[in-house]
Amino acid sequence: MIRKILIANRGEIAVRIVRACAEMGIRSVAIYSDADRHALHVKRADEAHSIGEDPLAGYLNPRKLVNLAVETGCDALHPGYGFLSENAELAEICAERGIKFIGPSAEVIRRMGDKTEARRSMIKAGVPVTPGTEGNVADLAEALREAERIGYPVMLKATSGGGGRGIRRCNSREELEQAYPRVISEATKAFGSAEVFLEKCIVNPKHIEAQILADSFGNTVHLYERDCSIQRRNQKLIEIAPSPQLTPEQRAYIGDLAVRAAQAVGYENAGTVEFLLAEGEVYFMEMNTRVQVEHTITEEITGIDIVREQIRIASGLPLSVKQEDIIHRGYALQFRINAEDPKNNFLPSFGKITRYYAPGGPGVRTDTAIYTGYTIPPYYDSMCLKLIVWALTWEEAMDRGLRALDDMRVQGVRTTAPYYQEILRNPEFRSGQFNTSFVESHPELTQYSIKRNPSHLAIAIATAIAAHAGL
């Protein structure tokens, strides 16, 4: 069994891994840049080590991270999500130095990170994929020819892309001509590769993903699906498990496809297979070779601790559950509470958290790294916390979400919380029938009124009285 883990990440996912380690009797080692010196994951881990002044460089240096794991006596490394979580080089260096990488092999990461290679693997396994190019396009001229063959609209995608970056929808030849150099530039900067390919744009699909677990004994299971259709500019905002939009037959079909996809590439550990669903047809989109931000809602409906399973698998143990033992119960929603102002085009709102009150009560969970007095640094993702609610029915889950969002207080920065309340009140959302166009189709939901903070009102009144009295 693994005895000590270096957590090669920060923020709430690092705190999440620290908690799993504590429950399993495993020592945890946190890392931090100067910007993260006072972060919660640093306070909660058994040990914490600086990775330098630069806010990003240390988190993105695979050899430095593995060297630190060796120096601190760790026998494993957990990459979390983001940063180097899908970096094949990190997995390779871990193998070289005798450190267990809590994730799939470097070969699988590389194959699934290459979107055209992933498409070929899925086609070979009989998993339906979106119509598109067989491989990368050499230049703009070839892209234009292929787009005419596929038919507009098309999606121009970075081959090594992920997280909603390096992707553009092109409705015409003119839009493709404009988007091509931009995607090439973005892909090169973000992923170090200028390779791109084309896919048919599935207009207004539902975005459905399936969670899988696979061990080294050939056992692969799915933990049902999550609905990630509520998103803005390819960035997920609210996730739901299971999807209220699927029939039992569709649910079983997608789960079977996810298991088939994982087995086809020899997958091991936790992963997610993402699909698009439109007009009754299911299309493979990509495979994420890491734990997902939204793994929480799958844990809520199945009762399975995904991070714990990750550690067990990396320790060489078999899965603790079989497919026939896995059931789902109720509905769970996750709200990504971002430090952004929806009323101002979702402008980032970094700064000091002057007050933070976590919501509670039945069926409410928060995964976060913020606290009262914490300053959100401007160098990282804007997510403050993940608010997760669970209830037996879809209607009860939505109502619980409204109550929990109302209970929560994050003061000092603007957040997306009131915007999510508007979504939960929307009749289309409440009907359980929506797709990826929901956010852009409802711009009116950002026109909510902001509740005045009582303490701010008291200060304003006191200031006015003092001014009037000449104090």
CSV table of N, CA and C in Angstrom, one decimal, residues 149-224:
chain,number,residue,atom,x,y,z
A,149,ARG,N,-16.1,19.1,-47.6
A,149,ARG,CA,-16.5,17.6,-47.6
A,149,ARG,C,-17.4,17.3,-46.5
A,150,ILE,N,-17.0,17.8,-45.3
A,150,ILE,CA,-17.7,17.4,-44.0
A,150,ILE,C,-19.1,18.2,-44.0
A,151,GLY,N,-19.0,19.4,-44.4
A,151,GLY,CA,-20.2,20.3,-44.4
A,151,GLY,C,-20.2,21.2,-43.2
A,152,TYR,N,-20.4,22.5,-43.4
A,152,TYR,CA,-20.5,23.5,-42.3
A,152,TYR,C,-21.8,23.3,-41.6
A,153,PRO,N,-21.8,23.7,-40.3
A,153,PRO,CA,-20.7,24.2,-39.5
A,153,PRO,C,-19.7,23.1,-39.1
A,154,VAL,N,-18.4,23.5,-38.9
A,154,VAL,CA,-17.4,22.5,-38.4
A,154,VAL,C,-16.7,23.1,-37.2
A,155,MET,N,-16.1,22.2,-36.4
A,155,MET,CA,-15.3,22.6,-35.3
A,155,MET,C,-13.8,22.4,-35.6
A,156,LEU,N,-13.1,23.5,-35.5
A,156,LEU,CA,-11.6,23.4,-35.6
A,156,LEU,C,-11.0,23.2,-34.3
A,157,LYS,N,-10.3,22.1,-34.1
A,157,LYS,CA,-9.8,21.8,-32.7
A,157,LYS,C,-8.3,21.5,-32.7
A,158,ALA,N,-7.7,21.9,-31.6
A,158,ALA,CA,-6.3,21.6,-31.4
A,158,ALA,C,-6.2,20.1,-31.1
A,159,THR,N,-5.3,19.4,-31.7
A,159,THR,CA,-5.1,18.0,-31.5
A,159,THR,C,-4.7,17.7,-30.1
A,160,SER,N,-4.0,18.5,-29.4
A,160,SER,CA,-3.5,18.3,-28.1
A,160,SER,C,-4.3,19.1,-27.1
A,161,GLY,N,-5.5,19.6,-27.5
A,161,GLY,CA,-6.2,20.6,-26.7
A,161,GLY,C,-7.0,19.9,-25.6
A,162,GLY,N,-7.6,20.8,-24.8
A,162,GLY,CA,-8.4,20.3,-23.6
A,162,GLY,C,-8.9,21.5,-22.8
A,163,GLY,N,-9.8,21.3,-21.9
A,163,GLY,CA,-10.3,22.4,-21.1
A,163,GLY,C,-11.0,23.5,-21.8
A,164,GLY,N,-11.5,23.2,-23.0
A,164,GLY,CA,-12.3,24.2,-23.8
A,164,GLY,C,-11.4,25.1,-24.5
A,165,ARG,N,-10.1,25.0,-24.5
A,165,ARG,CA,-9.2,25.8,-25.2
A,165,ARG,C,-8.8,25.2,-26.6
A,166,GLY,N,-8.4,26.1,-27.5
A,166,GLY,CA,-8.0,25.6,-28.8
A,166,GLY,C,-9.1,25.0,-29.6
A,167,ILE,N,-10.3,25.7,-29.6
A,167,ILE,CA,-11.4,25.1,-30.3
A,167,ILE,C,-12.3,26.3,-30.8
A,168,ARG,N,-12.7,26.2,-32.0
A,168,ARG,CA,-13.5,27.3,-32.6
A,168,ARG,C,-14.6,26.7,-33.5
A,169,ARG,N,-15.8,27.2,-33.4
A,169,ARG,CA,-16.9,26.8,-34.3
A,169,ARG,C,-16.8,27.7,-35.6
A,170,CYS,N,-16.8,27.1,-36.7
A,170,CYS,CA,-16.8,27.8,-38.0
A,170,CYS,C,-18.0,27.5,-38.8
A,171,ASN,N,-18.8,28.6,-39.0
A,171,ASN,CA,-20.1,28.4,-39.8
A,171,ASN,C,-19.9,28.5,-41.3
A,172,SER,N,-18.8,29.0,-41.7
A,172,SER,CA,-18.6,29.3,-43.1
A,172,SER,C,-17.1,29.3,-43.5
A,173,ARG,N,-16.8,29.3,-44.8
A,173,ARG,CA,-15.5,29.4,-45.3
A,173,ARG,C,-14.7,30.6,-44.7
A,174,GLU,N,-15.4,31.7,-44.7
A,174,GLU,CA,-14.8,32.9,-44.2
A,174,GLU,C,-14.4,32.8,-42.7
A,175,GLU,N,-15.3,32.2,-41.9
A,175,GLU,CA,-15.0,32.1,-40.5
A,175,GLU,C,-13.9,31.1,-40.2
A,176,LEU,N,-13.8,30.0,-41.1
A,176,LEU,CA,-12.7,29.1,-40.9
A,176,LEU,C,-11.3,29.8,-41.3
A,177,GLU,N,-11.3,30.6,-42.3
A,177,GLU,CA,-10.1,31.4,-42.7
A,177,GLU,C,-9.7,32.3,-41.6
A,178,GLN,N,-10.6,32.9,-40.9
A,178,GLN,CA,-10.3,33.8,-39.8
A,178,GLN,C,-9.8,33.0,-38.5
A,179,ALA,N,-10.5,31.9,-38.3
A,179,ALA,CA,-10.2,31.1,-37.0
A,179,ALA,C,-8.9,30.3,-37.1
A,180,TYR,N,-8.6,29.8,-38.3
A,180,TYR,CA,-7.4,28.9,-38.4
A,180,TYR,C,-6.1,29.5,-37.8
A,181,PRO,N,-5.7,30.7,-38.1
A,181,PRO,CA,-4.4,31.2,-37.5
A,181,PRO,C,-4.6,31.4,-36.0
A,182,ARG,N,-5.8,31.7,-35.6
A,182,ARG,CA,-6.0,31.9,-34.1
A,182,ARG,C,-5.9,30.6,-33.3
A,183,VAL,N,-6.5,29.6,-33.9
A,183,VAL,CA,-6.4,28.3,-33.2
A,183,VAL,C,-5.0,27.8,-33.2
A,184,ILE,N,-4.3,27.9,-34.3
A,184,ILE,CA,-2.9,27.5,-34.4
A,184,ILE,C,-2.1,28.2,-33.3
A,185,SER,N,-2.3,29.5,-33.2
A,185,SER,CA,-1.5,30.3,-32.2
A,185,SER,C,-1.9,29.9,-30.8
A,186,GLU,N,-3.2,29.7,-30.5
A,186,GLU,CA,-3.6,29.4,-29.2
A,186,GLU,C,-3.1,28.0,-28.8
A,187,ALA,N,-3.2,27.0,-29.8
A,187,ALA,CA,-2.7,25.7,-29.5
A,187,ALA,C,-1.2,25.6,-29.3
A,188,THR,N,-0.5,26.4,-30.0
A,188,THR,CA,1.0,26.4,-29.8
A,188,THR,C,1.4,27.0,-28.5
A,189,LYS,N,0.7,28.0,-28.1
A,189,LYS,CA,1.0,28.7,-26.8
A,189,LYS,C,0.5,27.8,-25.6
A,190,ALA,N,-0.6,27.2,-25.7
A,190,ALA,CA,-1.2,26.5,-24.6
A,190,ALA,C,-0.7,25.0,-24.5
A,191,PHE,N,-0.5,24.4,-25.7
A,191,PHE,CA,-0.2,23.0,-25.6
A,191,PHE,C,1.2,22.6,-26.3
A,192,GLY,N,1.9,23.6,-26.8
A,192,GLY,CA,3.2,23.4,-27.4
A,192,GLY,C,3.1,22.6,-28.7
A,193,SER,N,1.9,22.6,-29.4
A,193,SER,CA,1.7,21.9,-30.6
A,193,SER,C,0.8,22.7,-31.5
A,194,ALA,N,1.1,22.8,-32.8
A,194,ALA,CA,0.3,23.6,-33.7
A,194,ALA,C,-0.6,22.7,-34.5
A,195,GLU,N,-0.7,21.4,-34.2
A,195,GLU,CA,-1.5,20.5,-34.9
A,195,GLU,C,-3.0,20.6,-34.6
A,196,VAL,N,-3.8,20.7,-35.7
A,196,VAL,CA,-5.3,20.8,-35.6
A,196,VAL,C,-6.0,19.8,-36.5
A,197,PHE,N,-7.3,19.6,-36.2
A,197,PHE,CA,-8.1,18.7,-37.1
A,197,PHE,C,-9.5,19.3,-37.1
A,198,LEU,N,-10.4,18.7,-37.9
A,198,LEU,CA,-11.7,19.2,-38.1
A,198,LEU,C,-12.7,18.1,-37.7
A,199,GLU,N,-13.8,18.6,-37.1
A,199,GLU,CA,-15.0,17.7,-36.8
A,199,GLU,C,-16.2,18.4,-37.3
A,200,LYS,N,-17.2,17.6,-37.6
A,200,LYS,CA,-18.5,18.1,-37.9
A,200,LYS,C,-19.1,18.8,-36.6
A,201,CYS,N,-19.6,20.0,-36.7
A,201,CYS,CA,-20.2,20.6,-35.5
A,201,CYS,C,-21.6,20.0,-35.3
A,202,ILE,N,-21.7,19.4,-34.1
A,202,ILE,CA,-23.1,18.9,-33.7
A,202,ILE,C,-23.8,20.0,-33.1
A,203,VAL,N,-24.8,20.6,-33.7
A,203,VAL,CA,-25.4,21.8,-33.3
A,203,VAL,C,-26.3,21.5,-32.0
A,204,ASN,N,-26.0,22.3,-31.0
A,204,ASN,CA,-26.8,22.3,-29.8
A,204,ASN,C,-27.0,20.9,-29.2
A,205,PRO,N,-25.9,20.2,-28.9
A,205,PRO,CA,-26.0,18.8,-28.4
A,205,PRO,C,-26.1,18.9,-26.9
A,206,LYS,N,-26.4,17.7,-26.3
A,206,LYS,CA,-26.3,17.5,-24.9
A,206,LYS,C,-24.9,17.0,-24.6
A,207,HIS,N,-24.2,17.5,-23.6
A,207,HIS,CA,-22.8,17.1,-23.3
A,207,HIS,C,-22.9,16.1,-22.1
A,208,ILE,N,-22.7,14.8,-22.4
A,208,ILE,CA,-22.8,13.7,-21.4
A,208,ILE,C,-21.4,13.1,-21.3
A,209,GLU,N,-21.0,12.8,-20.0
A,209,GLU,CA,-19.7,12.1,-19.8
A,209,GLU,C,-20.0,11.0,-18.8
A,210,ALA,N,-19.2,9.9,-19.0
A,210,ALA,CA,-19.3,8.8,-18.1
A,210,ALA,C,-18.0,8.6,-17.3
A,211,GLN,N,-18.1,8.4,-16.0
A,211,GLN,CA,-17.0,8.1,-15.2
A,211,GLN,C,-16.6,6.6,-15.2
A,212,ILE,N,-15.4,6.3,-15.4
A,212,ILE,CA,-14.9,4.9,-15.4
A,212,ILE,C,-13.8,4.7,-14.3
A,213,LEU,N,-13.7,3.5,-13.9
A,213,LEU,CA,-12.6,3.1,-13.0
A,213,LEU,C,-12.1,1.8,-13.6
A,214,ALA,N,-10.7,1.6,-13.6
A,214,ALA,CA,-10.1,0.4,-14.2
A,214,ALA,C,-8.9,0.0,-13.3
A,215,ASP,N,-8.8,-1.3,-13.0
A,215,ASP,CA,-7.6,-1.7,-12.2
A,215,ASP,C,-6.6,-2.5,-13.1
A,216,SER,N,-5.6,-3.0,-12.5
A,216,SER,CA,-4.5,-3.7,-13.2
A,216,SER,C,-4.9,-5.2,-13.4
A,217,PHE,N,-6.1,-5.6,-12.9
A,217,PHE,CA,-6.5,-7.0,-13.1
A,217,PHE,C,-7.5,-7.2,-14.2
A,218,GLY,N,-7.7,-6.1,-15.0
A,218,GLY,CA,-8.6,-6.2,-16.1
A,218,GLY,C,-10.0,-5.9,-15.8
A,219,ASN,N,-10.3,-5.4,-14.6
A,219,ASN,CA,-11.6,-5.0,-14.2
A,219,ASN,C,-11.9,-3.5,-14.6
A,220,THR,N,-12.9,-3.3,-15.3
A,220,THR,CA,-13.3,-1.9,-15.7
A,220,THR,C,-14.8,-1.8,-15.4
A,221,VAL,N,-15.2,-0.7,-14.7
A,221,VAL,CA,-16.6,-0.4,-14.4
A,221,VAL,C,-16.9,1.1,-14.8
A,222,HIS,N,-18.1,1.4,-15.0
A,222,HIS,CA,-18.6,2.8,-15.1
A,222,HIS,C,-19.4,3.1,-13.9
A,223,LEU,N,-19.4,4.4,-13.5
A,223,LEU,CA,-20.1,4.9,-12.4
A,223,LEU,C,-21.3,5.8,-12.8
A,224,TYR,N,-21.9,5.4,-14.0
A,224,TYR,CA,-22.9,6.2,-14.6
A,224,TYR,C,-22.4,7.5,-15.1
